[in-house]
XYZ file of C-alpha atoms in Angstrom:
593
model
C -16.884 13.779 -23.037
C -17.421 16.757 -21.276
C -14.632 18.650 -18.555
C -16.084 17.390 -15.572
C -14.649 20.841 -14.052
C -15.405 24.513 -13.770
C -11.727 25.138 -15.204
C -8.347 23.179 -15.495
C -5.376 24.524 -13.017
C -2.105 24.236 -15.127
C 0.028 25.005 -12.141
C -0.315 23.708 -8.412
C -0.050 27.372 -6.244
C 2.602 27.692 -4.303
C 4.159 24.332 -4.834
C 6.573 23.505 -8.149
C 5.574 20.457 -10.287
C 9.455 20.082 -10.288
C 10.211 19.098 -6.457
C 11.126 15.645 -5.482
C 8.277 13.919 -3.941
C 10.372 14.579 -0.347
C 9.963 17.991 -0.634
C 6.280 17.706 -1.539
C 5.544 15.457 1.075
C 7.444 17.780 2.952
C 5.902 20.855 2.364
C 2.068 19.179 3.145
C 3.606 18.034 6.232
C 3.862 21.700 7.136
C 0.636 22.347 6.083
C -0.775 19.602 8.176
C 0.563 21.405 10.930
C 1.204 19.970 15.041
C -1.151 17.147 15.335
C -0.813 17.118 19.055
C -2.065 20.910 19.289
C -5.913 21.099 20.047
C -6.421 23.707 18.536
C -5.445 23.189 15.047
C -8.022 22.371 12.620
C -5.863 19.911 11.002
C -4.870 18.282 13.974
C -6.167 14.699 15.671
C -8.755 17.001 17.997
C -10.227 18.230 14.654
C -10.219 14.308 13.034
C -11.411 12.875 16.023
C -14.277 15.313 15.558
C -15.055 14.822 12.178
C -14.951 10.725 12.499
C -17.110 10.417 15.220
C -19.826 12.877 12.891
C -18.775 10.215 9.993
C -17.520 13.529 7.707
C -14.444 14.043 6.015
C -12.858 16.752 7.867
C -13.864 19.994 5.764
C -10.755 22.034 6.706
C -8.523 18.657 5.593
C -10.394 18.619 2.209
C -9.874 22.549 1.883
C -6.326 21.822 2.119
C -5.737 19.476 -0.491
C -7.657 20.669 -2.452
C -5.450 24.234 -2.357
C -2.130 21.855 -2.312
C -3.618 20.264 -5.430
C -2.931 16.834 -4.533
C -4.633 15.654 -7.132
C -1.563 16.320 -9.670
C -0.136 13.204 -7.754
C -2.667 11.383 -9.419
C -1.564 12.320 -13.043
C 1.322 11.827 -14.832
C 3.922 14.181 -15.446
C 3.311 14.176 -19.314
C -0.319 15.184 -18.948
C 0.442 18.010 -16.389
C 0.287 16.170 -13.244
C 2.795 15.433 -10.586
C 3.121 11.702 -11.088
C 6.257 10.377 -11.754
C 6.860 6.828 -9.805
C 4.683 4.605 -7.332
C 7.446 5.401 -4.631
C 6.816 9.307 -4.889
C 3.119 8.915 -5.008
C 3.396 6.939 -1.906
C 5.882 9.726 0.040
C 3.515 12.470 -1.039
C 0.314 10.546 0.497
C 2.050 9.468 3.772
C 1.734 13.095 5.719
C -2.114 12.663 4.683
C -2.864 8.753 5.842
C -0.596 9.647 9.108
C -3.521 11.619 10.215
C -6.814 10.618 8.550
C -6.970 7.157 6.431
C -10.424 8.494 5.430
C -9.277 11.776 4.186
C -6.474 10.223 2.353
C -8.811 7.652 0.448
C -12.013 9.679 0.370
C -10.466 13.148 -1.272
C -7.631 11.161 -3.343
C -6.556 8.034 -3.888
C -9.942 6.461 -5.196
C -9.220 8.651 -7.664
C -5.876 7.118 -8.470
C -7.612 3.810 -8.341
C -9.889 5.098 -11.063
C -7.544 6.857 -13.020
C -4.773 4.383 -13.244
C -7.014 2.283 -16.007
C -6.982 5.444 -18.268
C -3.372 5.707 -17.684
C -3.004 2.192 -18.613
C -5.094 1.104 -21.333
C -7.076 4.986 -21.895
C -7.287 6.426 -25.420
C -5.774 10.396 -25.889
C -9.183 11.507 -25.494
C -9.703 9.273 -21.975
C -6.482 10.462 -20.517
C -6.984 13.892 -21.737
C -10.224 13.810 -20.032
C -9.428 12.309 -16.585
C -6.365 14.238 -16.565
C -8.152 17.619 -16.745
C -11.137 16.510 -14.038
C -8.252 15.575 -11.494
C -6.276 18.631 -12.003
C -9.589 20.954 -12.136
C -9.999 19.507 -8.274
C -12.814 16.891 -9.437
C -13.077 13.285 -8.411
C -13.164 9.797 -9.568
C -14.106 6.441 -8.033
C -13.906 2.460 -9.050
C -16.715 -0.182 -9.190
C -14.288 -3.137 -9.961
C -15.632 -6.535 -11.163
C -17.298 -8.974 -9.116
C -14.405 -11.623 -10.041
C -11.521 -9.390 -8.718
C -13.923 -8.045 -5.523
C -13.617 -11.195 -3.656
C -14.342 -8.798 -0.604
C -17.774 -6.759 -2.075
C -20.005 -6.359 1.036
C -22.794 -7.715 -1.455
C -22.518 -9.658 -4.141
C -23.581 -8.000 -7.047
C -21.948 -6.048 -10.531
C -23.171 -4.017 -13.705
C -23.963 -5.321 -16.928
C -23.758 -3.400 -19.891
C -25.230 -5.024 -23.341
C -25.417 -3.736 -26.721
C -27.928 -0.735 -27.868
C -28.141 2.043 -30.082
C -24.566 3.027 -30.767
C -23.070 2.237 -27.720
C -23.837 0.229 -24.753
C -27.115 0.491 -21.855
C -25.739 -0.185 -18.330
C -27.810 -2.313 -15.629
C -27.209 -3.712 -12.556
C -26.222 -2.358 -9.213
C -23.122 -2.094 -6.801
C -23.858 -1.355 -3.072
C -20.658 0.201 -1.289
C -18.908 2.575 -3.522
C -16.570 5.117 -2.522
C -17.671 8.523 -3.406
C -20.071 7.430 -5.740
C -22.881 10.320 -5.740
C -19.819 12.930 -4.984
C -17.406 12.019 -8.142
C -17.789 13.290 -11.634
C -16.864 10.497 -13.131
C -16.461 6.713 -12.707
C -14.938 4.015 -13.873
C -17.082 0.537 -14.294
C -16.128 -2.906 -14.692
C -19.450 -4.164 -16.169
C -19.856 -7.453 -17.515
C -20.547 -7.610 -21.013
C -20.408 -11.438 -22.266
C -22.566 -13.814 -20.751
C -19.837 -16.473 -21.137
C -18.125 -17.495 -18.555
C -13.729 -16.379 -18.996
C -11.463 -13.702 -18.852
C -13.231 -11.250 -21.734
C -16.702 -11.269 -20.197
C -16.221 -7.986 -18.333
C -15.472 -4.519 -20.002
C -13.921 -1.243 -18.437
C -16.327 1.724 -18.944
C -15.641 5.556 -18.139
C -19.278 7.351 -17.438
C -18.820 10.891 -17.469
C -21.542 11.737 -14.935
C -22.216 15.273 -16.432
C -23.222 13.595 -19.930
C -25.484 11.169 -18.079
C -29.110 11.589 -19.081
C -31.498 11.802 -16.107
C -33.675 9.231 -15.665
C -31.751 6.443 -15.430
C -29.862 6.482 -12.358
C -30.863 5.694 -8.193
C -28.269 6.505 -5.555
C -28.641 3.778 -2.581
C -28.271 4.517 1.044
C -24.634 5.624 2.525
C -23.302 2.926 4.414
C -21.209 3.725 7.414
C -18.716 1.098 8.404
C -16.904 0.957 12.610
C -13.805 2.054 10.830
C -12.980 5.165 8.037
C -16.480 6.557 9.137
C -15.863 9.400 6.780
C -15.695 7.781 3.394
C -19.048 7.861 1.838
C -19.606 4.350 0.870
C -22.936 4.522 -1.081
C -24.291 2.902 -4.113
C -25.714 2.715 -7.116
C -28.956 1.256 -9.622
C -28.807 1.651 -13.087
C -31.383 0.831 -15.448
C -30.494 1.458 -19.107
C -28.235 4.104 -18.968
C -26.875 5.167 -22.425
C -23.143 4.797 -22.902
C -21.238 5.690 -25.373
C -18.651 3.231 -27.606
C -16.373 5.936 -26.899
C -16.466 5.029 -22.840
C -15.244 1.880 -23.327
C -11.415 1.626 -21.793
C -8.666 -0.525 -23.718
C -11.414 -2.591 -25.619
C -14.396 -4.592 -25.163
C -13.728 -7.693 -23.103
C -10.695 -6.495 -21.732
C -11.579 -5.778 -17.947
C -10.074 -8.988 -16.594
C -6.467 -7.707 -18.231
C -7.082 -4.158 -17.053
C -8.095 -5.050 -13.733
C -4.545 -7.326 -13.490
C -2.439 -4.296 -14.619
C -3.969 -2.069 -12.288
C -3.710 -4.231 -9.393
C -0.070 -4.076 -9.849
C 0.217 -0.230 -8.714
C -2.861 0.070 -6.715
C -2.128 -3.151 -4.487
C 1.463 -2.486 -4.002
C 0.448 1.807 -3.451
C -2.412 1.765 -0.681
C -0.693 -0.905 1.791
C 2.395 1.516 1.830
C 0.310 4.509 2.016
C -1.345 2.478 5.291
C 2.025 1.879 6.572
C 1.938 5.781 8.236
C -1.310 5.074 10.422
C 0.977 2.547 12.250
C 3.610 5.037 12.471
C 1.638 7.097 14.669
C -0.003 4.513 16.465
C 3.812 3.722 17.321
C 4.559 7.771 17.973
C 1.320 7.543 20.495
C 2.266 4.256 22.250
C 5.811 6.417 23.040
C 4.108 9.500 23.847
C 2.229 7.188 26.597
C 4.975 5.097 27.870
C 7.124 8.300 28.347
C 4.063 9.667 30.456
C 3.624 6.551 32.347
C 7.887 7.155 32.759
C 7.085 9.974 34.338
C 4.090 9.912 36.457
C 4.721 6.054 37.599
C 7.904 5.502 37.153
C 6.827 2.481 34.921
C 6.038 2.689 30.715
C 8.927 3.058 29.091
C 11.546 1.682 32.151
C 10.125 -1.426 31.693
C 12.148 -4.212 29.626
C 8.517 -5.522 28.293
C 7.585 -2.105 26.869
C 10.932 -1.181 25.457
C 10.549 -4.424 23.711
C 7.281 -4.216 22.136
C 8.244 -0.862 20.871
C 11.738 -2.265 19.149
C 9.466 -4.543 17.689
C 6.947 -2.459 16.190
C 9.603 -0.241 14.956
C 11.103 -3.598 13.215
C 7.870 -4.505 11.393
C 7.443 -0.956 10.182
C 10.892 -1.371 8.461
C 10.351 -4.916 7.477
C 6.952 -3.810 6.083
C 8.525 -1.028 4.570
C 11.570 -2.802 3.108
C 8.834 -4.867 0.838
C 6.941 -2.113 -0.687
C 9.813 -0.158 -1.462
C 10.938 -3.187 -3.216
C 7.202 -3.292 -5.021
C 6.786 0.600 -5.673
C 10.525 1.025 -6.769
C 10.302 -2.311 -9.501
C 7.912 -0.744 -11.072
C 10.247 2.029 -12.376
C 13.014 -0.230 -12.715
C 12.198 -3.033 -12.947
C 8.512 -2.769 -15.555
C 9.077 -5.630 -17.531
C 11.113 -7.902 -15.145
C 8.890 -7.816 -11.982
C 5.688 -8.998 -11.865
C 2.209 -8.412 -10.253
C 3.450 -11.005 -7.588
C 5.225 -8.186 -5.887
C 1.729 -5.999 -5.258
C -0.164 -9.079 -4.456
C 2.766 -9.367 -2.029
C 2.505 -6.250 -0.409
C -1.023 -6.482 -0.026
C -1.215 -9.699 1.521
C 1.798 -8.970 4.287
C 1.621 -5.658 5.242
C -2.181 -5.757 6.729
C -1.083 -9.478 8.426
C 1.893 -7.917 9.878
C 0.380 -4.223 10.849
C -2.656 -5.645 12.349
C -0.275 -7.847 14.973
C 2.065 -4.742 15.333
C -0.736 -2.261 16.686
C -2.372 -5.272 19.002
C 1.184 -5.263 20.508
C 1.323 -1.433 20.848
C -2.094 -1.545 22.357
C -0.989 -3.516 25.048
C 1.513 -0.726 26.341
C -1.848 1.793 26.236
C -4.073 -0.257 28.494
C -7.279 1.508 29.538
C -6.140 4.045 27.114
C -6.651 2.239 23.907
C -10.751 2.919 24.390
C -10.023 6.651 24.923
C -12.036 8.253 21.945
C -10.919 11.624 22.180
C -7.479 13.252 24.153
C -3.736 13.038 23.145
C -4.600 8.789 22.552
C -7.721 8.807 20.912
C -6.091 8.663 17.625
C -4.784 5.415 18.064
C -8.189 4.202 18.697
C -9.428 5.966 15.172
C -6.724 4.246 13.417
C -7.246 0.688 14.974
C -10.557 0.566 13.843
C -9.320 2.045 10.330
C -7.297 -0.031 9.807
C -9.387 -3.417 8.836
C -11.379 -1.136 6.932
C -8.700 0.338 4.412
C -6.641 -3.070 4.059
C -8.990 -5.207 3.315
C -10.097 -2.870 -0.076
C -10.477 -4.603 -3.349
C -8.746 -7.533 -3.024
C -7.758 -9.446 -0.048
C -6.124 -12.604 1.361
C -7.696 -14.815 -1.101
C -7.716 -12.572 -4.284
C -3.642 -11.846 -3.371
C -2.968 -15.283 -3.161
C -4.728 -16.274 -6.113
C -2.162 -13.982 -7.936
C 0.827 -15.374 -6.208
C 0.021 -19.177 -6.290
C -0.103 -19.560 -10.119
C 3.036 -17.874 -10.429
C 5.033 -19.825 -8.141
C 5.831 -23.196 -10.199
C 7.205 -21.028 -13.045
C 9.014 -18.636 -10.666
C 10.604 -21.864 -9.030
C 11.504 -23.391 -12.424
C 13.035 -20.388 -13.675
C 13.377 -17.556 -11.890
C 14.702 -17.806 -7.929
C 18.064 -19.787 -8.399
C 18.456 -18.781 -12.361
C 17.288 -15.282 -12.782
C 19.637 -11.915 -12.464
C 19.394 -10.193 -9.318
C 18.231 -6.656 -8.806
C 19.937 -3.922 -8.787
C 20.938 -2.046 -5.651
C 18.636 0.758 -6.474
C 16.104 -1.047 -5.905
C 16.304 -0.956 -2.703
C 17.408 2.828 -1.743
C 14.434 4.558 -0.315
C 14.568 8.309 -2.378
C 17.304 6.854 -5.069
C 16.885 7.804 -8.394
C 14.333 6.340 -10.591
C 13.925 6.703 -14.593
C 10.531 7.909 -15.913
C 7.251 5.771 -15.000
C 6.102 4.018 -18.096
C 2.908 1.876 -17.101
C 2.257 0.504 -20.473
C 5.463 -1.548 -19.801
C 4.109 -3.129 -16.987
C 2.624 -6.465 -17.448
C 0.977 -8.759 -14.598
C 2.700 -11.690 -15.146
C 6.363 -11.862 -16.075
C 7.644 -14.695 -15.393
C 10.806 -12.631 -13.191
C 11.316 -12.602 -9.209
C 15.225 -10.065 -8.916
C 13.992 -9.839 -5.387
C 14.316 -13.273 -4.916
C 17.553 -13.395 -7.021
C 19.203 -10.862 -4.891
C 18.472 -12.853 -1.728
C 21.186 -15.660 -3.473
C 23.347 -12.837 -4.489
C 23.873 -11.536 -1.361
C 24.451 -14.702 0.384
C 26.874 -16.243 -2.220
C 28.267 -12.615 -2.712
C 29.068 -12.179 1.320
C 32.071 -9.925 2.370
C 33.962 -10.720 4.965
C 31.934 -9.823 8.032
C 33.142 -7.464 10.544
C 31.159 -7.945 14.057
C 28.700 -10.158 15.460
C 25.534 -8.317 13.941
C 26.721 -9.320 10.178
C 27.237 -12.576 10.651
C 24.200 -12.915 12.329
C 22.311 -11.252 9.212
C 23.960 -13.698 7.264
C 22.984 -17.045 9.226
C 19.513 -15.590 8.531
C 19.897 -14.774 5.645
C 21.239 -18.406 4.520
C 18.186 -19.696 6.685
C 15.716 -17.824 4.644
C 17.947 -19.447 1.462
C 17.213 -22.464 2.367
C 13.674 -21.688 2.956
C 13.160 -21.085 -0.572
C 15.322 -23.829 -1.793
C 12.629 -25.813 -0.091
C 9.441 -23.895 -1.491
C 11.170 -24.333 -4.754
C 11.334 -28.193 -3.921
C 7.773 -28.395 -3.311
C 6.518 -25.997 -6.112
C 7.724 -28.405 -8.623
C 6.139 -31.308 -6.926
C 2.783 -29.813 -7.556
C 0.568 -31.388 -9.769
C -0.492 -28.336 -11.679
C -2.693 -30.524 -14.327
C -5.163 -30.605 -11.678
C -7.199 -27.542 -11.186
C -7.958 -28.105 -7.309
C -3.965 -26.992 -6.478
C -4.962 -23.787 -6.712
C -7.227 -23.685 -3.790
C -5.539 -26.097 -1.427
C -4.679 -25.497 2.129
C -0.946 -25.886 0.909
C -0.575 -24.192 -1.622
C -1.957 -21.465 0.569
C 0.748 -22.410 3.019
C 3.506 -22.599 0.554
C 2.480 -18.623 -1.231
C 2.372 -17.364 2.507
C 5.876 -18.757 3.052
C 7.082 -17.177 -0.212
C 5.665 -13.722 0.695
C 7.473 -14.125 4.321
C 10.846 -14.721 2.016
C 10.611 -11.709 -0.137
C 10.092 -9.599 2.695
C 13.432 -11.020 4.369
C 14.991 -10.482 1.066
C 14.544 -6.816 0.763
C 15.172 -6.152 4.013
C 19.048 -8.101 3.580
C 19.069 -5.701 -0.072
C 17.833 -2.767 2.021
C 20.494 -3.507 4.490
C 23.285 -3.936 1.948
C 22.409 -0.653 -0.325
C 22.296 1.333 2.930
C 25.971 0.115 3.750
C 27.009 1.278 -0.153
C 25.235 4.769 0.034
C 25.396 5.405 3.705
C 27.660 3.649 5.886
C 27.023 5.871 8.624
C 23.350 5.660 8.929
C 20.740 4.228 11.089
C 19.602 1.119 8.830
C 23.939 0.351 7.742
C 23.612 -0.922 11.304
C 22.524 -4.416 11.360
C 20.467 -3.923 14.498
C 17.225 -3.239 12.763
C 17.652 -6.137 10.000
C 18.271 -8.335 12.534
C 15.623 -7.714 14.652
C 13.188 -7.818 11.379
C 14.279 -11.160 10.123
C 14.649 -12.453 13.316
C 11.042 -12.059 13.904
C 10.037 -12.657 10.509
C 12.081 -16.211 10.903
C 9.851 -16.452 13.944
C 6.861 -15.700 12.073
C 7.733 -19.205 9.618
C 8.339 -21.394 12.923
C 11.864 -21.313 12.097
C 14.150 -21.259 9.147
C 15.472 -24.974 7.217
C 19.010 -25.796 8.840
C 18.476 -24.034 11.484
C 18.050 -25.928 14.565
C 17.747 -22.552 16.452
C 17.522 -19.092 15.451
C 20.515 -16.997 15.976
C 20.389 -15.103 18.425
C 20.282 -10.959 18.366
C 23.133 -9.256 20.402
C 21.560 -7.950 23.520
C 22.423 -4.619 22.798
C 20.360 -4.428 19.388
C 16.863 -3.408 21.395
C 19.063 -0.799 23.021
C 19.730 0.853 20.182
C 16.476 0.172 18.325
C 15.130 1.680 21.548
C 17.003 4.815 21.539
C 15.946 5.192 17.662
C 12.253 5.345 18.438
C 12.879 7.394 21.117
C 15.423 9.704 19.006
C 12.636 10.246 16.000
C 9.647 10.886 18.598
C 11.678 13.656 20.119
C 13.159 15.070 16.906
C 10.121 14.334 15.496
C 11.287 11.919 12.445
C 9.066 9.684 10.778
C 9.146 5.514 11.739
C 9.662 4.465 8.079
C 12.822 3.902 5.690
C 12.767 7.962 5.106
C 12.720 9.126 8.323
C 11.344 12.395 7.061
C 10.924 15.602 9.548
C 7.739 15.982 10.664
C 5.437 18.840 12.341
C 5.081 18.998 15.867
């Protein structure tokens, strides 16, 4: 294979392969500069810009590139920066809090790319993909027809047996980057026969491509993420190599599996920031409307749509930490059901939170340009970027098979997790991917939601016991989905794809989000009893909506009711990190402006 690159960069300037992922994050933060100030080239004026020319923003790309965040992309041991899920997904936050398209069009299809090397590569593979990332070059992914339930057009590659290698047909329509990346990585099929070894991983080093062979199709440009250069491709006998093959002939289906369980859990949390500022913007206008009305943020109906957003961005936030930490602690224990998790909840939930938030903007929601035309930008981005490589239906069809075996041996038998688990920035050992499998027959969120309701301390105000009554409700909710998981005939193939099973994997993924937000909760009273999320105002408010959510909890004639005083002080929070300014999430990291 050859480099890919012009030269490899064995150091990042200016920035130590040694800091924490906070202080990397926080350092491109800086970079990023005031978003609010017109006349930075890195702030919304200058993304607004570039979106509505459907570019990446040049001067955004410029600055990645010189931050090298492609060493977040590339483990540690090979050079890189990458070191757990979690950090990748602080360091990519400042980035996807201003530009979804700049986040996913300079980096992280990369990532999606590279993470099958990292998984299942040979020396030479890694070596390779390690050295285009960290020269500055790029990667993209043409997954599998099988796991893109959501391709625009139905269509894959096909690469069958000639010379001493393979020749690769076939064409893919809407690829990300696929004319401006070096290299790619192909799920082609290469068994006729139907089953899970007909497809094949292949790594095509563009520069060792013989002309001839390959047609670039148009650029699509979707409403949303106008800047990614969706494109695609025709081959017609292109000459690969054995040597591209990735983890063995007939092994895509596998791959594909393992890598779903980083990339699905990584993206949604990466997403999680455009809400944050479409949260920070609905403030910025109801403080205005304060002001120059005397309505906005005075009003009870406002104040409560923002406690509420602020909930779900927690809530939301409580379940991919849950997914991105497990897979440092947890690799052999949790299973892909946490990704598929994350990706099926956190667009549902996001998607309702900025429809409430555009409610407080009014008129201004259509404003393309001006201090709110960036919540505009990331309304219509956001469809775009969630809905990815695998969506409702490809997320369930990960969780439902799981869930007879999970509720046989795993929710009311299996060890809980440990607190760490849930501490946002806690320690983590060393990533080791090849541990992770995508089925593992394990659920110590689950397990933690009956430890913490059989292990209850005595509770010392109104707010804990309320958590608790919740918490017991959301027990008994999965005492019942364990009741009707073992009822299911299973023998029959058609359970997979009926109505209630559907219903019964999106009540699960409802419960695992209420159980890391009660271990969130509890590690946050261990490590810091002082802090915003010890206080049981936000964990209330977040399972008191996600109880809401379900149409109640079992044994709960009514849902406890929140002290009145809890949208007070989730009220003053918001209003506390848009002033400071904080970030919305778990970290509640500085931020420029």
């Amino acid at each position: 294979m050859g480099t890919g690159t012009a030269g490899v960069l064995t150091s990042v300037t200016g920035l130590s392969a040694r800091g924490t992922a906070r202080e990397r994050a926080a350092a491109l933060e800086s970079r990023f500069g005031d978003p609010a100030d017109p006349d930075n080239p890195l702030g919304h004026e200058a993304f607004l810009r570039a979106d509505a020319r459907a570019e990446l923003p040049a001067e955004g790309e410029r600055l990645l590139e010189r931050f090298g965040l492609n060493a977040e992309f590339v483990p540690r041991s090979l050079g890189g920066r990458l070191d757990s899920i979690e950090g990748l997904v602080q360091a990519l936050r400042p980035v996807f809090r201003r530009d979804a398209s700049l986040g996913i069009g300079y980096g992280v299809s990369s990532f999606m790319a590279a993470v099958n090397a990292w998984f299942a590569g040979t020396q030479e593979q890694r070596r390779f993909t390690a050295d285009l990332l960290l020269g500055g070059g790029r990667m993209t992914v043409a997954y599998q027809e099988i796991a893109h339930g959501n391709d625009f057009v139905r269509n894959e590659f096909h690469a069958r047996r000639g010379g001493s290698g393979f020749l690769l047909d076939g064409d893919k329509h809407v690829i990300n980057n696929v004319e401006r990346a070096e290299a790619l990585m192909l799920y082609a099929r290469t068994d006729k026969a139907k089953g899970s070894r007909s497809h094949s991983v292949l790594l095509v080093d563009k520069e060792l491509a013989p002309a001839g062979h390959t047609v670039y199709l148009p650029r699509r440009i979707t409403n949303g993420c106008r800047g990614l250069q969706f494109g695609g491709v025709q081959y017609a006998g292109l000459p690969v190599p054995a040597s591209a093959v990735v983890g063995g002939v007939g092994q895509g289906v596998e791959l594909s599996l393992r890598s779903f369980k980083v990339t699905r859990s990584a993206l949604p949390s990466m997403v999680l920031a455009l809400v944050d500022t479409c949260l920070r913007t609905a403030v910025g206008f109801a403080g205005r409307q304060s002001r120059d009305t005397g309505t906005g943020m005075d009003t009870r109906s406002s104040r409560s749509v923002l406690a509420a957003a602020f909930a779900d961005i927690l809530l939301c936030d409580s379940l991919a930490l849950a997914a991105t930490r497990s897979a440092s602690l947890l690799p052999r224990q949790s299973s892909g059901v946490y990704a598929a998790a994350v990706k099926y909840l956190l667009p549902k939930i996001l998607t309702e939170t900025v429809y409430d938030l555009s409610i407080i903007l009014g008129s201004a929601l259509y404003d393309k340009d001006g201090p709110y035309g960036i919540f505009q930008k990331h309304v219509r981005d956001l469809p775009v970027i969630t809905l990815g490589h695998a969506g409702t239906a490809a997320c369930q069809a990960t969780i439902i098979p799981q869930m007879p075996l999970l509720a046989r041996a795993a929710w009311f038998q299996g060890a809980p997790a440990p607190g760490e688990l849930f501490e946002a920035d806690g320690r983590l050992p060393p990533l080791n991917l090849e541990q992770l499998r995508p089925h593992a027959g394990h659920d110590p969120v689950a397990a933690s939601l009956v430890a913490a309701v059989e292990d209850d301390p005595e509770r010392g105000d109104d707010g804990e016991d309320v958590i608790h009554r919740l918490a017991q409700g959301f027990l008994a909710e999965l005492r019942s989905l364990r009741d009707l998981c073992l009822e299911l005939r299973t023998t029959d193939p058609a359970w997979l794809a009926g109505p209630e099973t559907s219903a019964l994997a999106d009540r699960y993924v409802h419960v695992l989000a209420a159980a890391s937000v009660v271990g969130v909760w509890r590690q946050e009273r261990r490590v810091r009893p002082g802090g915003f999320l010890a206080d049981p105002a936000w964990a209330v408010t977040a399972l008191s909506r996600t109880a809401g959510r379900l149409g109640g909890l079992p044994g709960l004639t009514e849902l406890p009711e929140p002290p009145a005083h809890f949208e007070d002080l989730m009220v003053s929070e918001v209003l506390s990190r848009f002033g400071e300014p904080r970030s919305y999430d778990l970290y509640n990291s500085p931020l420029s402006g």
